[in-house]
Amino acid sequence: EVVRSTLRLLLHLNFYALYAVPSTGEIYVSDAGNYLSNGWVYRHDPEGTEIDRFEAGIIPGAFRINN
């Protein structure tokens, strides 16, 4: 069921980059916006529910997760 929820999430989002945390199943997606101003990063739980979001730099296209 988690895989289905995740696939539903991905099918309904437009995103620039994607990262899944192997240890938690959390999913990070970025939105580059207009490519001229800061973009956004959205964090979702394994079921696809948004946990939080935060503003990122211009064209956020890579993720680094610090444990």
PDB file of C-alpha atoms in Angstrom:
ATOM      1  CA  GLU A   1       0.000   0.000   0.000  1.00  0.00           C
ATOM      2  CA  VAL A   2       2.876   2.405   0.682  1.00  0.00           C
ATOM      3  CA  VAL A   3       4.196   1.908  -2.834  1.00  0.00           C
ATOM      4  CA  ARG A   4       0.751   2.651  -4.273  1.00  0.00           C
ATOM      5  CA  SER A   5       0.400   5.795  -2.166  1.00  0.00           C
ATOM      6  CA  THR A   6       3.840   6.965  -3.238  1.00  0.00           C
ATOM      7  CA  LEU A   7       3.053   6.348  -6.894  1.00  0.00           C
ATOM      8  CA  ARG A   8      -0.208   8.303  -6.565  1.00  0.00           C
ATOM      9  CA  LEU A   9       1.744  11.185  -5.048  1.00  0.00           C
ATOM     10  CA  LEU A  10       4.315  11.205  -7.840  1.00  0.00           C
ATOM     11  CA  LEU A  11       1.686  11.055 -10.566  1.00  0.00           C
ATOM     12  CA  HIS A  12      -0.023  14.189  -9.255  1.00  0.00           C
ATOM     13  CA  LEU A  13       3.028  16.365  -8.666  1.00  0.00           C
ATOM     14  CA  ASN A  14       5.099  18.435 -11.003  1.00  0.00           C
ATOM     15  CA  PHE A  15       8.594  18.458  -9.583  1.00  0.00           C
ATOM     16  CA  TYR A  16      12.141  19.275 -10.581  1.00  0.00           C
ATOM     17  CA  ALA A  17      14.037  16.772  -8.405  1.00  0.00           C
ATOM     18  CA  LEU A  18      13.163  13.785  -6.233  1.00  0.00           C
ATOM     19  CA  TYR A  19      14.877  12.037  -3.324  1.00  0.00           C
ATOM     20  CA  ALA A  20      13.639   9.179  -1.129  1.00  0.00           C
ATOM     21  CA  VAL A  21      15.320   8.576   2.241  1.00  0.00           C
ATOM     22  CA  PRO A  22      15.982   4.806   2.406  1.00  0.00           C
ATOM     23  CA  SER A  23      15.938   4.591   6.213  1.00  0.00           C
ATOM     24  CA  THR A  24      12.612   6.426   6.712  1.00  0.00           C
ATOM     25  CA  GLY A  25      10.816   6.264   3.376  1.00  0.00           C
ATOM     26  CA  GLU A  26      10.329  10.035   3.425  1.00  0.00           C
ATOM     27  CA  ILE A  27      10.129  11.633  -0.008  1.00  0.00           C
ATOM     28  CA  TYR A  28      11.586  15.023  -0.877  1.00  0.00           C
ATOM     29  CA  VAL A  29      10.574  16.783  -4.089  1.00  0.00           C
ATOM     30  CA  SER A  30      11.640  20.192  -5.311  1.00  0.00           C
ATOM     31  CA  ASP A  31       9.868  22.788  -7.392  1.00  0.00           C
ATOM     32  CA  ALA A  32      12.161  25.105  -9.335  1.00  0.00           C
ATOM     33  CA  GLY A  33       9.387  27.664  -9.760  1.00  0.00           C
ATOM     34  CA  ASN A  34      10.252  30.182 -12.464  1.00  0.00           C
ATOM     35  CA  TYR A  35      13.982  29.255 -12.474  1.00  0.00           C
ATOM     36  CA  LEU A  36      14.882  32.865 -11.579  1.00  0.00           C
ATOM     37  CA  SER A  37      13.890  33.053  -7.913  1.00  0.00           C
ATOM     38  CA  ASN A  38      14.112  30.627  -5.004  1.00  0.00           C
ATOM     39  CA  GLY A  39      12.326  27.318  -5.382  1.00  0.00           C
ATOM     40  CA  TRP A  40      10.648  25.112  -2.775  1.00  0.00           C
ATOM     41  CA  VAL A  41      11.275  21.682  -1.283  1.00  0.00           C
ATOM     42  CA  TYR A  42       8.350  19.562  -0.073  1.00  0.00           C
ATOM     43  CA  ARG A  43       8.768  16.652   2.345  1.00  0.00           C
ATOM     44  CA  HIS A  44       6.241  13.803   2.365  1.00  0.00           C
ATOM     45  CA  ASP A  45       5.810  10.715   4.510  1.00  0.00           C
ATOM     46  CA  PRO A  46       5.870   7.274   2.827  1.00  0.00           C
ATOM     47  CA  GLU A  47       2.089   7.432   2.351  1.00  0.00           C
ATOM     48  CA  GLY A  48       2.370  10.697   0.417  1.00  0.00           C
ATOM     49  CA  THR A  49       1.109  13.118   3.068  1.00  0.00           C
ATOM     50  CA  GLU A  50       2.990  16.406   3.108  1.00  0.00           C
ATOM     51  CA  ILE A  51       4.986  16.826   6.324  1.00  0.00           C
ATOM     52  CA  ASP A  52       6.399  20.273   5.654  1.00  0.00           C
ATOM     53  CA  ARG A  53       7.886  22.558   3.024  1.00  0.00           C
ATOM     54  CA  PHE A  54      10.648  25.103   2.950  1.00  0.00           C
ATOM     55  CA  GLU A  55      12.088  27.652   0.588  1.00  0.00           C
ATOM     56  CA  ALA A  56      15.310  26.588  -1.115  1.00  0.00           C
ATOM     57  CA  GLY A  57      17.818  28.265  -3.403  1.00  0.00           C
ATOM     58  CA  ILE A  58      17.429  28.918  -7.082  1.00  0.00           C
ATOM     59  CA  ILE A  59      16.679  25.742  -9.075  1.00  0.00           C
ATOM     60  CA  PRO A  60      16.909  23.215  -6.202  1.00  0.00           C
ATOM     61  CA  GLY A  61      17.985  20.073  -8.027  1.00  0.00           C
ATOM     62  CA  ALA A  62      19.990  18.009  -5.528  1.00  0.00           C
ATOM     63  CA  PHE A  63      19.460  16.830  -1.972  1.00  0.00           C
ATOM     64  CA  ARG A  64      21.833  16.201   0.906  1.00  0.00           C
ATOM     65  CA  ILE A  65      20.325  14.642   4.005  1.00  0.00           C
ATOM     66  CA  ASN A  66      22.298  14.960   7.231  1.00  0.00           C
ATOM     67  CA  ASN A  67      21.559  12.329   9.859  1.00  0.00           C
TER      68      ASN A  67
END
